[in-house]
Short mmCIF file of C-alpha atoms and ligand atoms in Angstrom, two decimals:
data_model
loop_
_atom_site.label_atom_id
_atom_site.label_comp_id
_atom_site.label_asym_id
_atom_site.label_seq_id
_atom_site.Cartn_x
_atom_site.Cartn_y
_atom_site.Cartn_z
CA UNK A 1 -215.71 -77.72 -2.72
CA UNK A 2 -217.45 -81.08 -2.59
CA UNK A 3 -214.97 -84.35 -1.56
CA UNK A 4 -214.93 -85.75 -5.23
CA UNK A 5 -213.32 -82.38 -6.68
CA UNK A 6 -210.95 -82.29 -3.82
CA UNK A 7 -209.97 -86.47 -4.86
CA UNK A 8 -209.58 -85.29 -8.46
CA UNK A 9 -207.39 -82.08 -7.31
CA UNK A 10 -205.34 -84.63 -5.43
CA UNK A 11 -205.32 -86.85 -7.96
CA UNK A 12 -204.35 -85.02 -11.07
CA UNK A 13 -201.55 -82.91 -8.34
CA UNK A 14 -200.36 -86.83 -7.75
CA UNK A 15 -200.26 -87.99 -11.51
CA UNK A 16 -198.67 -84.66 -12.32
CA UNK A 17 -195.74 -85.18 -10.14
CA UNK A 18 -195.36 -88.94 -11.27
CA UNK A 19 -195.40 -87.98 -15.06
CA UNK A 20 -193.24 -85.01 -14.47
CA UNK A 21 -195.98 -82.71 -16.23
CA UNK A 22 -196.63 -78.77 -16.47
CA UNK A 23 -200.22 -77.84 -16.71
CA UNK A 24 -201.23 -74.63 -18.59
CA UNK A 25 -204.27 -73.37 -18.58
CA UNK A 26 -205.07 -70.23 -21.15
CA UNK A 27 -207.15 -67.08 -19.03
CA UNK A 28 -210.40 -68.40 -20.97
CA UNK A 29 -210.36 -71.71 -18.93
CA UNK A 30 -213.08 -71.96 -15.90
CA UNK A 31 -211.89 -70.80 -12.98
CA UNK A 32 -211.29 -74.50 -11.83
CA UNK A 33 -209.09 -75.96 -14.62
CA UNK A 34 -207.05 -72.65 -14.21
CA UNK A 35 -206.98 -72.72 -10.15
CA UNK A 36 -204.94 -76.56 -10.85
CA UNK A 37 -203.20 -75.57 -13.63
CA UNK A 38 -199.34 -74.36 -12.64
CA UNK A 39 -199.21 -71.57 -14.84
CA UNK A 40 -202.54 -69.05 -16.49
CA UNK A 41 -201.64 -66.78 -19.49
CA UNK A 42 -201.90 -66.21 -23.09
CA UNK A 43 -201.51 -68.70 -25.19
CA UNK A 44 -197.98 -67.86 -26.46
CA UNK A 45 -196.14 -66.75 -23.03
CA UNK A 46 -197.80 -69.99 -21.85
CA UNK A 47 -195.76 -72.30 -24.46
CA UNK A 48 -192.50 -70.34 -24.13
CA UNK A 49 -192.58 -70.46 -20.38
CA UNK A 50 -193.18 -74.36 -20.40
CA UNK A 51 -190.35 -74.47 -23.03
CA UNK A 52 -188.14 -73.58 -20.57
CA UNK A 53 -188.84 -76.12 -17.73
CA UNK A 54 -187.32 -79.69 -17.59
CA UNK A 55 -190.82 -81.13 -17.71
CA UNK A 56 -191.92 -83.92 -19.66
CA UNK A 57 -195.57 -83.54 -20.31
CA UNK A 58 -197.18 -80.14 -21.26
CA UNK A 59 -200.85 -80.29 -20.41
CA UNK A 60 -202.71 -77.56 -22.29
CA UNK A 61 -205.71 -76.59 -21.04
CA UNK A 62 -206.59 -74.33 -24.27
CA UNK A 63 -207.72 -74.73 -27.83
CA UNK A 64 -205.82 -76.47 -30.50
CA UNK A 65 -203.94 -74.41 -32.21
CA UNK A 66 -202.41 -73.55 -28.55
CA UNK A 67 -200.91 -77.06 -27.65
CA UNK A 68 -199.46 -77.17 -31.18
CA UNK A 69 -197.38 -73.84 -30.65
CA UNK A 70 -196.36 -75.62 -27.18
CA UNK A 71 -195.34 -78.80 -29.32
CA UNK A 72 -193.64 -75.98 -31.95
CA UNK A 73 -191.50 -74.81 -29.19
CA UNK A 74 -191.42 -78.11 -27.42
CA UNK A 75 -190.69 -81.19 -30.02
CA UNK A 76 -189.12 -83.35 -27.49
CA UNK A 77 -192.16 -82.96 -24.54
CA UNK A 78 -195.21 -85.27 -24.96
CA UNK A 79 -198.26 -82.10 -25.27
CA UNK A 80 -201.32 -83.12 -24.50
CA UNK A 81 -204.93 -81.18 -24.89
CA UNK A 82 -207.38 -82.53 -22.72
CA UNK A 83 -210.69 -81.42 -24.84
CA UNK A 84 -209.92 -83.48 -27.57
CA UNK A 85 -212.91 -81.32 -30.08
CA UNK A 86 -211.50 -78.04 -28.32
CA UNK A 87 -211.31 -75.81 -31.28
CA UNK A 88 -210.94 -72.50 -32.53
CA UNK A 89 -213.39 -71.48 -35.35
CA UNK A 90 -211.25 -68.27 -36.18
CA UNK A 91 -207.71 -70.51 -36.68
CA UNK A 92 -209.94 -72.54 -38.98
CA UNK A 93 -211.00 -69.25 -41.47
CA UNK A 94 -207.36 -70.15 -42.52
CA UNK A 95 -205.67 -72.51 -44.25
CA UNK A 96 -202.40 -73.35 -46.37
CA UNK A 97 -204.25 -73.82 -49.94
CA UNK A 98 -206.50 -70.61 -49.13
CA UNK A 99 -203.35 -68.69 -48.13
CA UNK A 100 -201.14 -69.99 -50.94
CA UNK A 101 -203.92 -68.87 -53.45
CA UNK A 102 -203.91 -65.40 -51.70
CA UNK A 103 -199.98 -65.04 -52.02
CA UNK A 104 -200.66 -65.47 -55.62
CA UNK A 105 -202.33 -62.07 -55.93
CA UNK A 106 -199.92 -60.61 -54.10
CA UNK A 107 -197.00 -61.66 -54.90
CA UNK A 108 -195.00 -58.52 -52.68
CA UNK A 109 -197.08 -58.43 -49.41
CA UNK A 110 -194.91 -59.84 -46.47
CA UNK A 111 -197.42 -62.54 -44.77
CA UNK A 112 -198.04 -62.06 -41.65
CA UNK A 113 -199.73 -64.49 -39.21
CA UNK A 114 -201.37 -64.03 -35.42
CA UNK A 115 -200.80 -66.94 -33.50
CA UNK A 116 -204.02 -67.94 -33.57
CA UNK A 117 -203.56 -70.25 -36.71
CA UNK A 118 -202.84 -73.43 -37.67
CA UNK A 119 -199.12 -74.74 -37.45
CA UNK A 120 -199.37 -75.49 -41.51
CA UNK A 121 -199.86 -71.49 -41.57
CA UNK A 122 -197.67 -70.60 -39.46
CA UNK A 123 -195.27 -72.57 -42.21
CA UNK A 124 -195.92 -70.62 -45.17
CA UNK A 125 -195.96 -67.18 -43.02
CA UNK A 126 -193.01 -64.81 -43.28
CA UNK A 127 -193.62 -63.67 -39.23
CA UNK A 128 -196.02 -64.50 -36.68
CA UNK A 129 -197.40 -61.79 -34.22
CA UNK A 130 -199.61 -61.75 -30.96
CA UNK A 131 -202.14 -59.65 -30.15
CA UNK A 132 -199.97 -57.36 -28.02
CA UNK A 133 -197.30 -57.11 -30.68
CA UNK A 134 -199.14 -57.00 -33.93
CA UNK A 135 -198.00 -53.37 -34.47
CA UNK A 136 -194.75 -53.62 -33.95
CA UNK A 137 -193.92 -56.48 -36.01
CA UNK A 138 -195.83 -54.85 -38.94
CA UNK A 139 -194.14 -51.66 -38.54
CA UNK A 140 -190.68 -53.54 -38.69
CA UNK A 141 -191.20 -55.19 -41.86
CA UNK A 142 -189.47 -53.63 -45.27
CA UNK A 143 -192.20 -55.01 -47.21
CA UNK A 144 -194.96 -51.72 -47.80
CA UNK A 145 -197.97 -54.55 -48.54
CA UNK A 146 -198.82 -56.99 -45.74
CA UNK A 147 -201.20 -60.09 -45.79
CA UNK A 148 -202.80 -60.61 -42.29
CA UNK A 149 -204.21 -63.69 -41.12
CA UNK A 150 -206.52 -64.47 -40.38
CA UNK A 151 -208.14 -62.37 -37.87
CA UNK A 152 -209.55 -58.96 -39.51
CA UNK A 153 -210.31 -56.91 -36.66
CA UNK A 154 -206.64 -57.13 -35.79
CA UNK A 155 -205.88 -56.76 -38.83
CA UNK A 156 -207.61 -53.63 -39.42
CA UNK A 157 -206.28 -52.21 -35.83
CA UNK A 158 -202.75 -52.72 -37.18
CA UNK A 159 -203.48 -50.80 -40.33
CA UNK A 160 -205.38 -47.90 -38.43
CA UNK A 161 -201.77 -47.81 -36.15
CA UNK A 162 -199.16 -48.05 -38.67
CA UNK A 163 -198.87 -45.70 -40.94
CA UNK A 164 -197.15 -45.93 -44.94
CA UNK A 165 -198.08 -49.81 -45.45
CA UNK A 166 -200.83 -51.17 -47.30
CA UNK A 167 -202.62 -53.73 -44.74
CA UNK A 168 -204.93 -56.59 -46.26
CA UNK A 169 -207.20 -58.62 -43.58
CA UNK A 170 -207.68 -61.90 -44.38
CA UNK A 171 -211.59 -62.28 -43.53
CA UNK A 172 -211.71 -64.51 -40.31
CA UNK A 173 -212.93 -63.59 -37.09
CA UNK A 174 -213.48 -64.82 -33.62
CA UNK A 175 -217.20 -65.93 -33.14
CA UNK A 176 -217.48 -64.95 -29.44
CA UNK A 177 -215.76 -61.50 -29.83
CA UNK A 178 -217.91 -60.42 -32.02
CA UNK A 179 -221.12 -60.95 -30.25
CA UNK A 180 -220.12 -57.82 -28.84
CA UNK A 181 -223.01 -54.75 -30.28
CA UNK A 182 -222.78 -51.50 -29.83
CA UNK A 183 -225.83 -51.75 -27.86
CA UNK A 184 -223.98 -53.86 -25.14
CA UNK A 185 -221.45 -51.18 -24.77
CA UNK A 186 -223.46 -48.26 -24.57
CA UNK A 187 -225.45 -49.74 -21.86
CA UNK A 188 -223.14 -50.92 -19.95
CA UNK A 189 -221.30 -47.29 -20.12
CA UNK A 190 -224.89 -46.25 -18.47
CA UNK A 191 -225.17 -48.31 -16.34
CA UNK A 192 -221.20 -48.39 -15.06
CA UNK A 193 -220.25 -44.35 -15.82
CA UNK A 194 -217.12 -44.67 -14.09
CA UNK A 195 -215.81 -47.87 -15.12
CA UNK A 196 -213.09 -47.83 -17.45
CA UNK A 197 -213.63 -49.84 -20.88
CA UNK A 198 -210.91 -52.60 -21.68
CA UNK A 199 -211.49 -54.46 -24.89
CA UNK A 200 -209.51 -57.03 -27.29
CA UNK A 201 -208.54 -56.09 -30.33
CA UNK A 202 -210.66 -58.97 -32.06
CA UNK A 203 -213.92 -56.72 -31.17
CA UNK A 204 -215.47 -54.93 -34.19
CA UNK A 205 -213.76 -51.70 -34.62
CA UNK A 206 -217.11 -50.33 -34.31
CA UNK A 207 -216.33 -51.06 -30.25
CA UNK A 208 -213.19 -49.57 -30.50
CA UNK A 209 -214.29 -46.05 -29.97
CA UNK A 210 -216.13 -46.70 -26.62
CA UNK A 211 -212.75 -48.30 -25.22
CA UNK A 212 -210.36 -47.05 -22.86
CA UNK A 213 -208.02 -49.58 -23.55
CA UNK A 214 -207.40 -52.03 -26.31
CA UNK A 215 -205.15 -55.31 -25.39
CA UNK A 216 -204.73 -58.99 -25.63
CA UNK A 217 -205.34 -60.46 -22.44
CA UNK A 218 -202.22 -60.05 -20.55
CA UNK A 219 -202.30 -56.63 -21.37
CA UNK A 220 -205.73 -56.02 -20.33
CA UNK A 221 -204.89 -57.90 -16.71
CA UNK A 222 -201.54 -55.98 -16.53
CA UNK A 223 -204.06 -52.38 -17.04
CA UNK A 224 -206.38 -53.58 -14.65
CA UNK A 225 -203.80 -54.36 -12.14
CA UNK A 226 -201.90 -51.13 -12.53
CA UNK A 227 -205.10 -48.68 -12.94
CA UNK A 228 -206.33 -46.21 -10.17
CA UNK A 229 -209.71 -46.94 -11.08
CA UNK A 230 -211.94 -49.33 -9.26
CA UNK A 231 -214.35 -50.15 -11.70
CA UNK A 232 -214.08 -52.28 -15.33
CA UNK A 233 -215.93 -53.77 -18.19
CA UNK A 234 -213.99 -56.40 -19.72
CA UNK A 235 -214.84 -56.97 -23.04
CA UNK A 236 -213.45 -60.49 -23.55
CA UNK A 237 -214.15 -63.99 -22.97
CA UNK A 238 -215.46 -64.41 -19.52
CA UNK A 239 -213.10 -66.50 -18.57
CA UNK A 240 -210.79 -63.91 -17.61
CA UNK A 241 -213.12 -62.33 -14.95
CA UNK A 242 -211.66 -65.42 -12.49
CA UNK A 243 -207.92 -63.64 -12.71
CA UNK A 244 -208.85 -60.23 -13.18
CA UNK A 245 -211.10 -60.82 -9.60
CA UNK A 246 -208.30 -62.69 -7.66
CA UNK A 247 -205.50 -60.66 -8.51
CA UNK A 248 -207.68 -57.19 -7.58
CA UNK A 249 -210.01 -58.50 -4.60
CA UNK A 250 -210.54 -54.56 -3.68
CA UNK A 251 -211.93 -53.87 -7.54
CA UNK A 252 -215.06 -54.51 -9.58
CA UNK A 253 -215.32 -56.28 -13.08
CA UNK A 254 -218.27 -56.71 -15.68
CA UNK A 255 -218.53 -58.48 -18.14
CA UNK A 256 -219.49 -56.28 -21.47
CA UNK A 257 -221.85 -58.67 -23.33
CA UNK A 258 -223.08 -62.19 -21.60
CA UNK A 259 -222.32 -63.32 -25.02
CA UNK A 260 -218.59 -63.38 -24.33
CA UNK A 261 -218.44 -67.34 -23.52
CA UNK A 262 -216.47 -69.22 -25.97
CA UNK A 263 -218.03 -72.60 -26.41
CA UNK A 264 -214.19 -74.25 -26.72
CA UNK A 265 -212.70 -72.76 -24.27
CA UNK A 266 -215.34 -74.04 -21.84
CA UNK A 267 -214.73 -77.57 -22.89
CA UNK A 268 -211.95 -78.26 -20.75
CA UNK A 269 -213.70 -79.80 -17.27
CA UNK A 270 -211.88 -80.88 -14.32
CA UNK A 271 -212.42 -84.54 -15.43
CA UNK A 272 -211.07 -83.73 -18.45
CA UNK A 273 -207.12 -82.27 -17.06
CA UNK A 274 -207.82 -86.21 -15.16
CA UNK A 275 -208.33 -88.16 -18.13
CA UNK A 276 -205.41 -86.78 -20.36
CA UNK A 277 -202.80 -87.21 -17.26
CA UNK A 278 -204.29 -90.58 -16.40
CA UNK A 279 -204.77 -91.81 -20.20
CA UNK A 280 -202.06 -89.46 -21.73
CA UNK A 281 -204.19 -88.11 -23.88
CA UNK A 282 -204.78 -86.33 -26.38
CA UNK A 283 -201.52 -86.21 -27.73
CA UNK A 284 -200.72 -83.12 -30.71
CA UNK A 285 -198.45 -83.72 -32.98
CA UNK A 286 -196.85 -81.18 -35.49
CA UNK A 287 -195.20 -82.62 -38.72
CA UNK A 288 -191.94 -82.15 -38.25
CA UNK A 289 -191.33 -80.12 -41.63
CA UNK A 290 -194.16 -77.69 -40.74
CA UNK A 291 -192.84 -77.43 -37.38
CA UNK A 292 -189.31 -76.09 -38.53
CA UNK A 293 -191.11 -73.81 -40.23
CA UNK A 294 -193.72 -72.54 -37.74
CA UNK A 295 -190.61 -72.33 -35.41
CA UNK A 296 -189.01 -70.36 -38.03
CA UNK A 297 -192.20 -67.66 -38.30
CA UNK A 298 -192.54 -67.40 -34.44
CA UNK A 299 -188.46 -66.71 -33.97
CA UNK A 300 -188.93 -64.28 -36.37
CA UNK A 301 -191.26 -62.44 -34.17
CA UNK A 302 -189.05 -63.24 -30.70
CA UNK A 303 -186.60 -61.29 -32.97
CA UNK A 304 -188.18 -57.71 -33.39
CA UNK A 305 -186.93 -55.63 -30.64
O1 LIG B 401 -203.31 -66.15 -27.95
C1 LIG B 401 -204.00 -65.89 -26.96
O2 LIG B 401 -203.67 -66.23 -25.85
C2 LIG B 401 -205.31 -65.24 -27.15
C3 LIG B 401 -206.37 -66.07 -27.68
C4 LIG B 401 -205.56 -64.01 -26.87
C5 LIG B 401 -204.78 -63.11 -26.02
O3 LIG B 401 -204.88 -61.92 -26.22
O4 LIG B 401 -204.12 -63.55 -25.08
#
């Protein structure tokens, strides 16, 4: 590590402490951002876990839609994302006059909405879900038609797992996951025989089939952890390889495609984590009404046992 990153380490450690800050970084950060950040998850476990400190300032080294479910569960903590243009292009597929129209045609599907969304969706949701619970908050709704939004590969795993509901997939889905081919996997089944396959559930389903293991990220770090086997192809962002390698020294990872890099999540630099503790920026905000709301959908979830 060259002096200048070791100055900013210090620094950003130092401004931390002054501004009483928590810094979060999601497992798709570079292996820097998340090696200063206090605490490297998903997304949601992330902004429940910095809910319950006495910090100040949540730093969220993530995508958008990310620092506004911190700010959901946080209202009184300045949140700040650091990439200002840090984006997610499957949160954007949705959005509240699209869904609204949808509702419209049908008027008895329960609406239910993976966290990664806008807050303003979250609002007009009846439940939000993760990617590790999607099933079982489908399964525990009365309703037998559900909207999902806005990712249809989850989607359409839910509906292949729960059976007696009528599942509609709203048609969004995640850029990088789906540079996955079928190509990509067979090879690197070929090349890797004894290497177990652990995908997310945003893949095609075409993937599915190849997989050992389908599971949002925590669950695909908690698998690798827990596993026997020594060898893996991870087929998510690339980001994760930095946790999945630290926590297991003694095992092997690949990456399934060289596509998996997701051009947001990589906007977060070093510099950046400075800038927004130095210049307190850039603040997200949540309206409050929408944030009631949101709050609303995501307790919902927290409820299902
Ligand atoms: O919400 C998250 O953290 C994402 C993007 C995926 C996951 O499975 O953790």
């Amino acid at each position: 590590m060259d002096i200048d990153t070791i100055d900013m380490i210090e620094e950003i450690k130092r401004l931390k402490r002054e501004k009483n800050a928590i810094i979060l970084a999601h497992n798709y950060q570079v292996p820097e951002v998340q090696d200063v950040a206090d605490l490297v998850g998903d997304s949601f476990a992330l902004s429940q876990a910095a809910a319950r400190t006495d910090s100040d300032v949540i730093v969220f080294c993530g995508v958008h839609f990310m620092a506004e479910s911190a700010k959901i569960l946080s209202p009184d903590k300045t949140v700040l994302l650091p990439a200002r243009d840090a984006g997610c292009p499957l949160a954007d597929f949705v959005w509240p006059e699209a869904l609204e129209a949808k509702k419209k045609e049908y008027p008895n599907a329960a609406v239910v909405c993976y966290v990664n969304s806008p807050a303003s969706v979250k609002a007009i949701s009846d439940i939000c879900c993760t990617s590790s619970n999607a099933v079982k908050i489908v399964e525990s709704l009365d309703s037998d038609e559900v909207l999902f939004v806005p990712d249809k590969n989850l989607g359409t795993y839910v509906a292949n797992k729960v059976k007696g509901k009528r599942i509609i997939p709203w048609e969004g889905y995640c850029i990088t996951h789906h540079r996955i081919s079928l190509d990509d996997v067979i090879k690197a089944r070929e090349m890797h025989p004894d290497a177990k396959i652990l995908v997310h559930p945003e893949v095609s389903p075409e993937i599915w089939q190849y997989a050992d293991f389908i599971g949002s990220t925590a669950q695909i770090i908690d698998y690798a952890s827990k596993s026997d086997s020594k060898e893996f192809i991870i087929g998510t962002e690339m980001g994760i390889l930095h946790k999945l390698k630290k926590d297991n020294p003694e095992k092997t990872f690949y990456l399934l495609s060289k596509g998996l890099v997701c051009p947001n999540m990589k906007k977060t630099r070093l510099e950046d984590v400075l800038d927004s503790l130095r210049e307190m920026r850039y603040e997200i905000t949540v309206p409050e009404d929408i944030r009631v709301r949101a709050l609303n959908a995501l307790e919902k979830m927290l409820n299902v046992r």
